[in-house]
CSV table of C-alpha atoms and ligand atoms in Angstrom, one decimal:
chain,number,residue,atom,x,y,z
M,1,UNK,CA,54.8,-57.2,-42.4
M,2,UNK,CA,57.2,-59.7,-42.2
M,3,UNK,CA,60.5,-59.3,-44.6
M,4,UNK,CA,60.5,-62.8,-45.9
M,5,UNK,CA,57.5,-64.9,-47.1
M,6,UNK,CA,56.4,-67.6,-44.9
M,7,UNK,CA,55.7,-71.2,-46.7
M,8,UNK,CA,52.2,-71.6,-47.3
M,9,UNK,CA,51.1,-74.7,-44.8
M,10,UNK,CA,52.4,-72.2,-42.0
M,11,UNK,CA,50.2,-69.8,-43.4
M,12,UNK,CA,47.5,-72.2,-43.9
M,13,UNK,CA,47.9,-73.4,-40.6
M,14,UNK,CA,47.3,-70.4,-38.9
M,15,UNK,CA,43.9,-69.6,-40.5
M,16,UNK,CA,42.5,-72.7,-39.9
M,17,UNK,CA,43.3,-72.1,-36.3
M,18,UNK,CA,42.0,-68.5,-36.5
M,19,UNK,CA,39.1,-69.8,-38.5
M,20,UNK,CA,37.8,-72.0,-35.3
M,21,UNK,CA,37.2,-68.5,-33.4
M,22,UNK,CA,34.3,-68.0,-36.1
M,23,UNK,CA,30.7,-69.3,-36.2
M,24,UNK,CA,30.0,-72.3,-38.1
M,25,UNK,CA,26.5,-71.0,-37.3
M,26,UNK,CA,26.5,-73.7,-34.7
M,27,UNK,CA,23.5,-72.5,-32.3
M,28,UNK,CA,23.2,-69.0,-34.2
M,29,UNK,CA,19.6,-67.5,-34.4
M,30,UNK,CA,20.9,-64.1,-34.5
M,31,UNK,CA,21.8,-63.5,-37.5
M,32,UNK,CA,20.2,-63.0,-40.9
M,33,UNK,CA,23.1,-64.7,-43.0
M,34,UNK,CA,23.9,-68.4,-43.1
M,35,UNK,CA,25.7,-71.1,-45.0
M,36,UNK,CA,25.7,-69.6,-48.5
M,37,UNK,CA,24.3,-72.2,-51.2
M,38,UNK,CA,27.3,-74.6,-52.5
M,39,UNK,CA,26.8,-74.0,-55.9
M,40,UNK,CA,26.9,-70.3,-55.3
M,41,UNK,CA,30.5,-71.2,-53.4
M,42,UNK,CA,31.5,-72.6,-56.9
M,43,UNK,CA,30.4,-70.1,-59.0
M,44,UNK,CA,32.0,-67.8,-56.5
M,45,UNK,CA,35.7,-69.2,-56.5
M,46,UNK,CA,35.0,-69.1,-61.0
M,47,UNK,CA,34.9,-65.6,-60.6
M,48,UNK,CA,37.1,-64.5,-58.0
M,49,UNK,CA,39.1,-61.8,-60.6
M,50,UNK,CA,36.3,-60.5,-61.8
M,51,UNK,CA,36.2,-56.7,-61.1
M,52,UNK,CA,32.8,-55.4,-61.9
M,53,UNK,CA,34.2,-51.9,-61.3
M,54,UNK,CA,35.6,-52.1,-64.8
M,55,UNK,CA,32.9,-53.5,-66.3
M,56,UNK,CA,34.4,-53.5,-70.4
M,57,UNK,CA,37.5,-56.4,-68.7
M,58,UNK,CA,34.9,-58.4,-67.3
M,59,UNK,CA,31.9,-58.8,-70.0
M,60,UNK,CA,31.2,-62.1,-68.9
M,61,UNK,CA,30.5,-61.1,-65.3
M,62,UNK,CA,28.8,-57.9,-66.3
M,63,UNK,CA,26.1,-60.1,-68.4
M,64,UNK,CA,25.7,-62.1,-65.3
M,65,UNK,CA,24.6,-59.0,-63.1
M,66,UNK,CA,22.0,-58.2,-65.7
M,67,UNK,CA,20.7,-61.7,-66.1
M,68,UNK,CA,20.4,-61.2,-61.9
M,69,UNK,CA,18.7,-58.1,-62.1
M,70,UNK,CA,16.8,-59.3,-64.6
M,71,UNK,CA,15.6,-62.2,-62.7
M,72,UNK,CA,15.4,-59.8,-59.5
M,73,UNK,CA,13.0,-57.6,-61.3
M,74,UNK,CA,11.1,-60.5,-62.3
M,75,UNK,CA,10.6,-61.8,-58.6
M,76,UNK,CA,9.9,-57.9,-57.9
M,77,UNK,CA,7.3,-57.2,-60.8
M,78,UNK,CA,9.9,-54.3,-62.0
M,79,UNK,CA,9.2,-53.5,-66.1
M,80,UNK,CA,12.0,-53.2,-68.4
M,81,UNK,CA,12.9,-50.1,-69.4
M,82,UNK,CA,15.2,-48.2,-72.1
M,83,UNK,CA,18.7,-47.6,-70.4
M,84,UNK,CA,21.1,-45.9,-71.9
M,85,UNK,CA,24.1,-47.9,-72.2
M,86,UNK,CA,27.5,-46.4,-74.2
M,87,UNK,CA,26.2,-45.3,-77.6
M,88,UNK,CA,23.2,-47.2,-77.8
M,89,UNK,CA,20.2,-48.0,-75.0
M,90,UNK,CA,19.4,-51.6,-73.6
M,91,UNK,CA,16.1,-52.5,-72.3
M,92,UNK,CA,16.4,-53.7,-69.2
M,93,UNK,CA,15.4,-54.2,-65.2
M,94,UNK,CA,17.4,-50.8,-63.7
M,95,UNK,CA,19.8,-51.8,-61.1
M,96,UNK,CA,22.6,-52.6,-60.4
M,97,UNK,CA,24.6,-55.4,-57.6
M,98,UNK,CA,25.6,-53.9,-54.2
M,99,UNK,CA,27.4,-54.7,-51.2
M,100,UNK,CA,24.1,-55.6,-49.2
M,101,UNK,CA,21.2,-53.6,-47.3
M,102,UNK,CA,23.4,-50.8,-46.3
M,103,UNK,CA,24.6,-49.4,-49.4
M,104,UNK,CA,21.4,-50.3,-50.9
M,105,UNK,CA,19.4,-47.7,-49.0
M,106,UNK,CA,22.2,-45.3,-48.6
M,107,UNK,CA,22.4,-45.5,-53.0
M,108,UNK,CA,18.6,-45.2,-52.5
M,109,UNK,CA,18.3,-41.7,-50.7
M,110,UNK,CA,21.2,-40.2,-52.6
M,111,UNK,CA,19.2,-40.9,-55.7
M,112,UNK,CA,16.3,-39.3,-54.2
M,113,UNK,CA,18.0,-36.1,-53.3
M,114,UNK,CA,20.0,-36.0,-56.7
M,115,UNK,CA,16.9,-36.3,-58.3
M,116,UNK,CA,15.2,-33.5,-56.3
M,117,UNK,CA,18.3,-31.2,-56.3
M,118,UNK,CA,19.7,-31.6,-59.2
M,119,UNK,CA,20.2,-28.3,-61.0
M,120,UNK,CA,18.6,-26.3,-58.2
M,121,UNK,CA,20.4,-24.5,-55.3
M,122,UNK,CA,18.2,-25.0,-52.3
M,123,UNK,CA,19.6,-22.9,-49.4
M,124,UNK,CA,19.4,-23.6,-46.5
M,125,UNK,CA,16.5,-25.8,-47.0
M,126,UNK,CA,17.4,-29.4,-44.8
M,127,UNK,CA,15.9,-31.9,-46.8
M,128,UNK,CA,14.2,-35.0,-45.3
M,129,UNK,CA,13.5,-38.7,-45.7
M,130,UNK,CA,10.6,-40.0,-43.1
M,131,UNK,CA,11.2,-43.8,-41.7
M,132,UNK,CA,9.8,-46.2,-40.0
M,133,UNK,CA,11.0,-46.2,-36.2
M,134,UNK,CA,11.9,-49.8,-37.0
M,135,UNK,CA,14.1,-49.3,-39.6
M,136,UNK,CA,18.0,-50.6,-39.6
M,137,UNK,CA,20.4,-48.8,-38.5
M,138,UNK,CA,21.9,-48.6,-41.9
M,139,UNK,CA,19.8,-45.1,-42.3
M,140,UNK,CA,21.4,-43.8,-39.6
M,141,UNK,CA,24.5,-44.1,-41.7
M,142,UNK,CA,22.2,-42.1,-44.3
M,143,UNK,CA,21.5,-39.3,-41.6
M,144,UNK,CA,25.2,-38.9,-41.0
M,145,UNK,CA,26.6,-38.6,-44.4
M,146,UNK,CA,23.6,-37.9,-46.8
M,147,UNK,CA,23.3,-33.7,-45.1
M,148,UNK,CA,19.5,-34.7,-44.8
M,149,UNK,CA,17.2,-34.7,-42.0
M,150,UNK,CA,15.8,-38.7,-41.0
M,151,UNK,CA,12.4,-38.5,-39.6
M,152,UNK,CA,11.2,-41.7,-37.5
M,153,UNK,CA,7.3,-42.4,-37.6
M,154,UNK,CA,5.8,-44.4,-34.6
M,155,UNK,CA,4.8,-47.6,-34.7
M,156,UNK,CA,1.5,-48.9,-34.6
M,157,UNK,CA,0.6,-52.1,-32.0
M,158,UNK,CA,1.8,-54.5,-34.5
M,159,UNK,CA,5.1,-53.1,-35.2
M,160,UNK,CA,4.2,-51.5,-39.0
M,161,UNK,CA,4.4,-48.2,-39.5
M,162,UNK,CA,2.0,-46.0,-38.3
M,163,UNK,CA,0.6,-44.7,-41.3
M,164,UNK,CA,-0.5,-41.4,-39.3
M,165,UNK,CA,2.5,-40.6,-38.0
M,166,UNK,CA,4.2,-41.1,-41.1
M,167,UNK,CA,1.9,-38.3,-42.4
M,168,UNK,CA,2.3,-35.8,-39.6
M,169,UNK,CA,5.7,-35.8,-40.5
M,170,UNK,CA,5.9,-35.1,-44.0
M,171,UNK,CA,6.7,-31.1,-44.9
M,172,UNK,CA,7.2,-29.2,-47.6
M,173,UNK,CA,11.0,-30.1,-46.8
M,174,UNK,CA,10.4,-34.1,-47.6
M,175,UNK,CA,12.0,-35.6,-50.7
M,176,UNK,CA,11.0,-39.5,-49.7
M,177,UNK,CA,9.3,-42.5,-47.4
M,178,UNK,CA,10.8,-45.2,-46.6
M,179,UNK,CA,8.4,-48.9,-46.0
M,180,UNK,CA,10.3,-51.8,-44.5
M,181,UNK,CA,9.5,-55.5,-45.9
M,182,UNK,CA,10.4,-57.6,-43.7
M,183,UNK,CA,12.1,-55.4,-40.5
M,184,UNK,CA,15.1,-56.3,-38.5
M,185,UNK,CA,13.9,-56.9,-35.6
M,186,UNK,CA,10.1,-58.2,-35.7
M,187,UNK,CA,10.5,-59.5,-39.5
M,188,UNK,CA,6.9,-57.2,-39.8
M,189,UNK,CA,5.6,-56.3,-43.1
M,190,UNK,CA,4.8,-52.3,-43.3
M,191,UNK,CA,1.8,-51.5,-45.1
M,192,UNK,CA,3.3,-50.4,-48.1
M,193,UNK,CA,0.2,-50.0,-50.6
M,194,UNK,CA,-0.9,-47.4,-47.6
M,195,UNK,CA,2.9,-45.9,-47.8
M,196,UNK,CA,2.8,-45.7,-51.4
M,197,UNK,CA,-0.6,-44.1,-51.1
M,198,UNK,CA,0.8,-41.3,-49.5
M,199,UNK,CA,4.0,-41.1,-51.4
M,200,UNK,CA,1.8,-40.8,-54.7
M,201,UNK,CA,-0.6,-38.0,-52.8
M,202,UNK,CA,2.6,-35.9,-51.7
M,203,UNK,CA,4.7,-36.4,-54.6
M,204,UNK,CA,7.2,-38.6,-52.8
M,205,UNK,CA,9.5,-41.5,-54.1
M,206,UNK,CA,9.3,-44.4,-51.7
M,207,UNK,CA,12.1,-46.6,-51.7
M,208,UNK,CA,11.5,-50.0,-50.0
M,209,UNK,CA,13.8,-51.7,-48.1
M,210,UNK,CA,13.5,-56.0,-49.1
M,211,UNK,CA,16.8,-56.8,-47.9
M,212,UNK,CA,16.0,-59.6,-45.6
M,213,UNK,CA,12.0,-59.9,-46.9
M,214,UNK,CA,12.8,-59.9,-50.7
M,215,UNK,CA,13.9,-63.6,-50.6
M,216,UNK,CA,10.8,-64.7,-48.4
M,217,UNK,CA,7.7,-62.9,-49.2
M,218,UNK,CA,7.4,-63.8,-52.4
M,219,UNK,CA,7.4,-67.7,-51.7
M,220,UNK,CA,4.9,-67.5,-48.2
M,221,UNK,CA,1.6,-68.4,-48.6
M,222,UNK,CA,-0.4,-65.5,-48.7
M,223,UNK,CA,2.4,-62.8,-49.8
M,224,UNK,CA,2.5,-59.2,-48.9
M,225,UNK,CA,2.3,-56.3,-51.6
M,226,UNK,CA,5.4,-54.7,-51.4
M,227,UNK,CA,7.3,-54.6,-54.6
M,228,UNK,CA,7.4,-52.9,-58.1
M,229,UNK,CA,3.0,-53.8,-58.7
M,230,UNK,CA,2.3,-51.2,-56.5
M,231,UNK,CA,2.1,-47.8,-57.9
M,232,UNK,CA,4.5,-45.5,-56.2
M,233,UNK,CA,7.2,-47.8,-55.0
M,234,UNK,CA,10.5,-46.2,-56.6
M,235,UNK,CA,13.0,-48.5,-55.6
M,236,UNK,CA,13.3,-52.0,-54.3
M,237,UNK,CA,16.8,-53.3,-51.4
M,238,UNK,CA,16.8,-57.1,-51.6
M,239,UNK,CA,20.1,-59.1,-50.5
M,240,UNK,CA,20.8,-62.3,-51.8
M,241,UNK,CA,23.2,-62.7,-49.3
M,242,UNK,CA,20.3,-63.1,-46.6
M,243,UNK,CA,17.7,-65.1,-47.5
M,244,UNK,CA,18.9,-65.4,-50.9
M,245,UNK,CA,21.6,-67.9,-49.7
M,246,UNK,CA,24.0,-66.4,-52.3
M,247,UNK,CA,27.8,-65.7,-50.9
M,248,UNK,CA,28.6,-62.3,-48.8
M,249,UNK,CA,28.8,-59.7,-50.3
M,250,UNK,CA,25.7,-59.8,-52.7
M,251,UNK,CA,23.2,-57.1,-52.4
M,252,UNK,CA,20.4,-55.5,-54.9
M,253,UNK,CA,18.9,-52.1,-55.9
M,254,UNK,CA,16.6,-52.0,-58.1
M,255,UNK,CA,15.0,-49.1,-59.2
M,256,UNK,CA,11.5,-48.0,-61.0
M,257,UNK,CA,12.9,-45.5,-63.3
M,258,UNK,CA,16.0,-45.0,-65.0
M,259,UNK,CA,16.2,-41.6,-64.1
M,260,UNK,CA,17.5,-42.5,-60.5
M,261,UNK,CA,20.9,-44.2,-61.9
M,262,UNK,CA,21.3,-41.1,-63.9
M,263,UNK,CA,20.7,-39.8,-61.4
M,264,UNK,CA,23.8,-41.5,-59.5
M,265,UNK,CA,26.1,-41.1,-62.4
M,266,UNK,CA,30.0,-40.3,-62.0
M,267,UNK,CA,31.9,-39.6,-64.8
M,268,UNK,CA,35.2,-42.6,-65.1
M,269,UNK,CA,37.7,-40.9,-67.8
M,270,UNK,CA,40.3,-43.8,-67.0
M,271,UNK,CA,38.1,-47.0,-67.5
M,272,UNK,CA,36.5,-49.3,-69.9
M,273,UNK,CA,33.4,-47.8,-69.3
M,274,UNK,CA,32.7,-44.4,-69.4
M,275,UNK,CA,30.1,-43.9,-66.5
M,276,UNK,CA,29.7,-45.5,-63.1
M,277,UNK,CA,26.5,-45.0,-61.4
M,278,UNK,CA,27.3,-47.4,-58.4
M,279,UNK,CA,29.0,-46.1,-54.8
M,280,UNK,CA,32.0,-48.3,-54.5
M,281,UNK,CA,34.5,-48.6,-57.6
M,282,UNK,CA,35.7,-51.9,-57.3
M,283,UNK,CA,33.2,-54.4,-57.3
M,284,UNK,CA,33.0,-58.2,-56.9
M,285,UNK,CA,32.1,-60.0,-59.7
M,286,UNK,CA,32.1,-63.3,-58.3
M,287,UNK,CA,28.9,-62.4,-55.8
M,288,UNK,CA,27.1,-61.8,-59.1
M,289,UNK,CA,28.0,-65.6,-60.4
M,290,UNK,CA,27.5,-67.1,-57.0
M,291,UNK,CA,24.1,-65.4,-56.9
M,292,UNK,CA,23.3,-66.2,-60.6
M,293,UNK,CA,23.9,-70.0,-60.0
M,294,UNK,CA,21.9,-70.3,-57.0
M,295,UNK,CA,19.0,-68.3,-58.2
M,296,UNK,CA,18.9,-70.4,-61.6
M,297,UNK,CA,19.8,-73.8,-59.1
M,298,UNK,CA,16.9,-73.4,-56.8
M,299,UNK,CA,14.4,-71.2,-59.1
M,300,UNK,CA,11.0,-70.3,-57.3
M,301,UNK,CA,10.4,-74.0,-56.3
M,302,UNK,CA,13.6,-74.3,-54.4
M,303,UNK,CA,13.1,-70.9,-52.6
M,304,UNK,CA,9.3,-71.5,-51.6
M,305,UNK,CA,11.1,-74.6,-49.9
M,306,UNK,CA,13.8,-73.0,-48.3
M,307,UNK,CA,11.1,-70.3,-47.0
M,308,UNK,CA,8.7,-73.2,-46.2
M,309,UNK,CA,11.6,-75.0,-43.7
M,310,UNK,CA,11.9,-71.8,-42.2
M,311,UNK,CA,9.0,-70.8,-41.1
M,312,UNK,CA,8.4,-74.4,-39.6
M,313,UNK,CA,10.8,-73.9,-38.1
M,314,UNK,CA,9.3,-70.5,-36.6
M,315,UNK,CA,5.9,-72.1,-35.9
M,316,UNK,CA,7.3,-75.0,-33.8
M,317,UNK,CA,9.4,-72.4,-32.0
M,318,UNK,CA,6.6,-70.1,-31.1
M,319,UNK,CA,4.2,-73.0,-29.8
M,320,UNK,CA,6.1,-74.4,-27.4
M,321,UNK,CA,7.6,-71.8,-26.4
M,322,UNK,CA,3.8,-70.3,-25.3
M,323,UNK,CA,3.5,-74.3,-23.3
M,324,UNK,CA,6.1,-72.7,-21.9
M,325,UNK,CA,4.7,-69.9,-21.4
M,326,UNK,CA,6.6,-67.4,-23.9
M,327,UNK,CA,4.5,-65.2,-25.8
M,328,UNK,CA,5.9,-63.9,-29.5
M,329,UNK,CA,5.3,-59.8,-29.3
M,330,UNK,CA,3.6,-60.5,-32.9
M,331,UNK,CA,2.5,-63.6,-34.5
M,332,UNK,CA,5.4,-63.9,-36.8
M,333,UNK,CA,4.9,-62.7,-40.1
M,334,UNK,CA,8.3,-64.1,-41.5
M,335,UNK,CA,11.1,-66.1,-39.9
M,336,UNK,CA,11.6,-63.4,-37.0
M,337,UNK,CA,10.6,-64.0,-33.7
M,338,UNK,CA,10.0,-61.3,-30.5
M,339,UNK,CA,9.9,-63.6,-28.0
M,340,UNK,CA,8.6,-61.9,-24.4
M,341,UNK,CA,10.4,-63.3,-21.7
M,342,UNK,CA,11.8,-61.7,-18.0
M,343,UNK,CA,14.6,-59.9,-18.3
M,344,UNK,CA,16.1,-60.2,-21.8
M,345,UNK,CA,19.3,-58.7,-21.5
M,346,UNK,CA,20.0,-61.1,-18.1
M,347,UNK,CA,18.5,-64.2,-19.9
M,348,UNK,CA,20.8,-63.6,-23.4
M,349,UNK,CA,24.0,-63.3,-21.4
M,350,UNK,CA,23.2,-66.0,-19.8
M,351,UNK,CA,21.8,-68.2,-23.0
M,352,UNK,CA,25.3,-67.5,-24.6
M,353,UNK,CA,27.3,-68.0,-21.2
M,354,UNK,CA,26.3,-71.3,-20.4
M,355,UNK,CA,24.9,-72.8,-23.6
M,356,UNK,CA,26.5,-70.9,-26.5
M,357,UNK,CA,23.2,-69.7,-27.7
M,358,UNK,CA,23.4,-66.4,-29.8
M,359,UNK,CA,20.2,-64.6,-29.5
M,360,UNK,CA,20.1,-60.9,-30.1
M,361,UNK,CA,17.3,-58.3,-28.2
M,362,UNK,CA,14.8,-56.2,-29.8
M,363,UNK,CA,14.9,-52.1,-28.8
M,364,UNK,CA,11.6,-51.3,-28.0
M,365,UNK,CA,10.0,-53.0,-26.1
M,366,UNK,CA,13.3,-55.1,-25.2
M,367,UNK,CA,12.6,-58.9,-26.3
M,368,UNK,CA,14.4,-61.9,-27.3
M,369,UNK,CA,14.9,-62.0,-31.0
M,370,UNK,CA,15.3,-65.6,-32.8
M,371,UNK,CA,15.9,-65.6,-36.8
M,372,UNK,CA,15.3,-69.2,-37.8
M,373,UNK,CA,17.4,-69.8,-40.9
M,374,UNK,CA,18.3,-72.9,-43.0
M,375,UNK,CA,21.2,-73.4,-41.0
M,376,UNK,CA,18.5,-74.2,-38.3
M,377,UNK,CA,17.2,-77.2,-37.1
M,378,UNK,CA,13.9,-78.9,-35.3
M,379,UNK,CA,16.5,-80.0,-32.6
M,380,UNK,CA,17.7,-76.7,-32.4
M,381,UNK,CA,14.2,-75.1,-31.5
M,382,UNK,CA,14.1,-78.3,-28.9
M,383,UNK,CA,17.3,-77.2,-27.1
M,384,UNK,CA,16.9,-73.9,-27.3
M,385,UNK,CA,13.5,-73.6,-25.6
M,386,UNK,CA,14.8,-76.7,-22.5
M,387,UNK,CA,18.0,-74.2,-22.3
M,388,UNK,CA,15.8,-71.1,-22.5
M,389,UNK,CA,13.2,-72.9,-19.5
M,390,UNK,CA,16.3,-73.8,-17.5
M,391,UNK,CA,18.3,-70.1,-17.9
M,392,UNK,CA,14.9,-68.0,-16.9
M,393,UNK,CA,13.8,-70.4,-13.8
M,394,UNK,CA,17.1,-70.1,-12.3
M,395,UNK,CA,16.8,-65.8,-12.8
O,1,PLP,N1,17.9,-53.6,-44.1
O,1,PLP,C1,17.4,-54.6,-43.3
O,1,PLP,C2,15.9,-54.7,-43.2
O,1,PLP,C3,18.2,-55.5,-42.7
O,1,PLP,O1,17.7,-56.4,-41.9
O,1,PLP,C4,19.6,-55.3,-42.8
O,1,PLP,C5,20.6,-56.2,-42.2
O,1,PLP,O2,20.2,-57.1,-41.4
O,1,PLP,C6,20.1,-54.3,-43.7
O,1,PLP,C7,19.2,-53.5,-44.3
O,1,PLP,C8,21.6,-54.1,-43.9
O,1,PLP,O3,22.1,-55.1,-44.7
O,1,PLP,P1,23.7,-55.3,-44.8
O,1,PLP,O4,24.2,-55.7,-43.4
O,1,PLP,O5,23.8,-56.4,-45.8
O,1,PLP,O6,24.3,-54.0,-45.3
């Protein structure tokens, strides 16, 4: 660190140049974040103090994680339930704000083993969770630090989860299932009422993981089952910093049952409050204001719109790429795309190399995969696919 303080236009000077290394999103269909909403950006910067890690200091920002939860649970069909809050009990969505996907389903499965746990010694019994093959590489995260086993069911033809696999898997040894809404890499729908099927039959929670679907299914057309309606779905991921268009980071977990934040509950003999049942301490307050604003800014109307632009986006994209000759792996279910094509690895170096395209692959089978977000455009999808024709003919 330097011993005296620089002036501030030097300072200010040098982010802006450092800023230029980062995407303005400019030729991005990689990624599952984009531009967050401006209003969110200004209800953001309100709150930038706000430490919802202390929750008594910031009342204000607490209420606005509840109204968010509540409207969360109200896009997720969650019921209200008696919480216990300090001396007296709120009824209310349970939930709470995370950082995004990640420590969604990582809070997700440690509620799941607490709850099975709790109070008994198991020795040496390895617990498990079973997954879709699909699923982010968040749970791997969960297999490392969680001390329980992470089964992977196959996948069917279609990219869902094989609901027979998932089956073979389960022993006596299995605390959960996981169903993906929405996965990384295909943007595939498991089928969850069949998941939750199971989970009910084998006394299994079944956490779903919504983070990128939980802002689009709901405004499609013809909408998947996925969330709180069906019986034996125990917890809910959704981001609002994905598809939610809130500002990074601003994640949700929701829960059925109040018994999972219990569940999660540390003891905080120093703070305002006297329990915290969330994994980090410090937490920002101003994602729960930025996502707040946009969600009452848009409501339902402007989401079905953002989703509808999106996946016009996507159907443009996967019909001429097949006059092109580019078949999708799937037809898209959500604003993913698998897009076969000879040698993916060769023709994505080669996409960012000469045209500053960033595409990522799929795993298995190895494929192109385009996410067409609002920071998207039609003359985007018309580049793309003359850049994409032009980079595979000269393979
Ligand atoms: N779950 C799914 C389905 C995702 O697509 C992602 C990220 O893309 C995550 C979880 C992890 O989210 P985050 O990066 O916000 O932690």
């Amino acid at each position: 660190m330097n011993e005296q303080g620089l002036p501030e236009n030097e300072i200010f000077s040098y982010l802006e140049n450092v800023k230029s290394e980062d995407t303005d999103y400019y030729r991005v269909l990689s990624s599952m974040c984009t531009h967050p909403h401006k209003i969110a950006v200004e209800a953001h910067r309100l709150f930038i103090e706000a430490n919802l890690g202390d929750l008594g200091l910031f009342a204000g920002a607490h209420r606005l994680e509840r109204e968010v939860i509540g409207m969360l649970g109200e896009l997720l069909h969650a019921q209200s339930v008696e919480i216990p809050s300090g001396e007296s009990c709120e009824k209310s969505v349970c939930g709470y704000l995370t950082t995004g996907g990640t420590e969604s389903n990582i809070q997700a499965v440690r509620g799941m083993k607490n709850l099975v746990t709790m109070g008994r010694k198991m020795p040496g019994e390895i617990l498990n969770i079973v997954i879709p093959e699909s699923a982010h590489f968040s749970f791997d995260k969960v297999a490392n630090m969680m001390g329980i086993e992470v089964k992977r069911a196959l996948l069917d033809s279609e990219f869902k989860v094989d609901i027979a696999s998932v089956e073979s898997l389960i022993d006596a040894n299995t605390i959960g299932l996981v169903g993906i809404a929405g996965n990384t890499e295909f943007g595939q729908v498991d089928p969850i009422e069949e998941l939750a099927k199971l989970a009910l039959e084998n006394e299994l929670f079944l956490h779903i993981d919504a983070a990128f679907g939980g802002f689009v299914i709901p405004f499609l057309e013809n909408p998947h089952s996925f969330d709180f309606k069906v019986p034996g779905v125990t917890s809910i991921a959704i981001d609002p910093h994905k598809m939610g268009l809130s500002t990074i980071p601003s994640g949700a977990l929701l829960f059925r049952s109040p018994s999972f934040l219990d569940s999660l509950k540390v003891n905080t003999p120093y703070l305002t409050t006297k329990a915290q049942f969330t994994l980090t301490g410090t937490r920002s307050g101003a994602s729960a204001a930025a996502t707040y604003a946009v969600m009452k800014h848009l409501g339902r109307e402007g989401y079905r719109k953002n989703v509808q632009y999106c996946m016009q986006l996507t159907a443009k994209l996967v019909k001429e790429a097949r006059e092109l000759s580019f078949k999708p792996l799937i037809e898209p279910v959500m604003n993913v795309v698998a897009l076969r094509v000879p040698s993916p690895d060769l023709v994505r170096e080669q996409l960012l190399k000469k045209y500053s395209w960033n595409v990522s692959i799929t795993r298995n089978p190895r494929a192109l995969r385009l996410v067409l977000m609002p920071h998207n455009t039609e003359r985007d999808v018309e580049e793309f696919l003359q850049d994409l024709k032009k980079v595979t003919a000269e393979l």
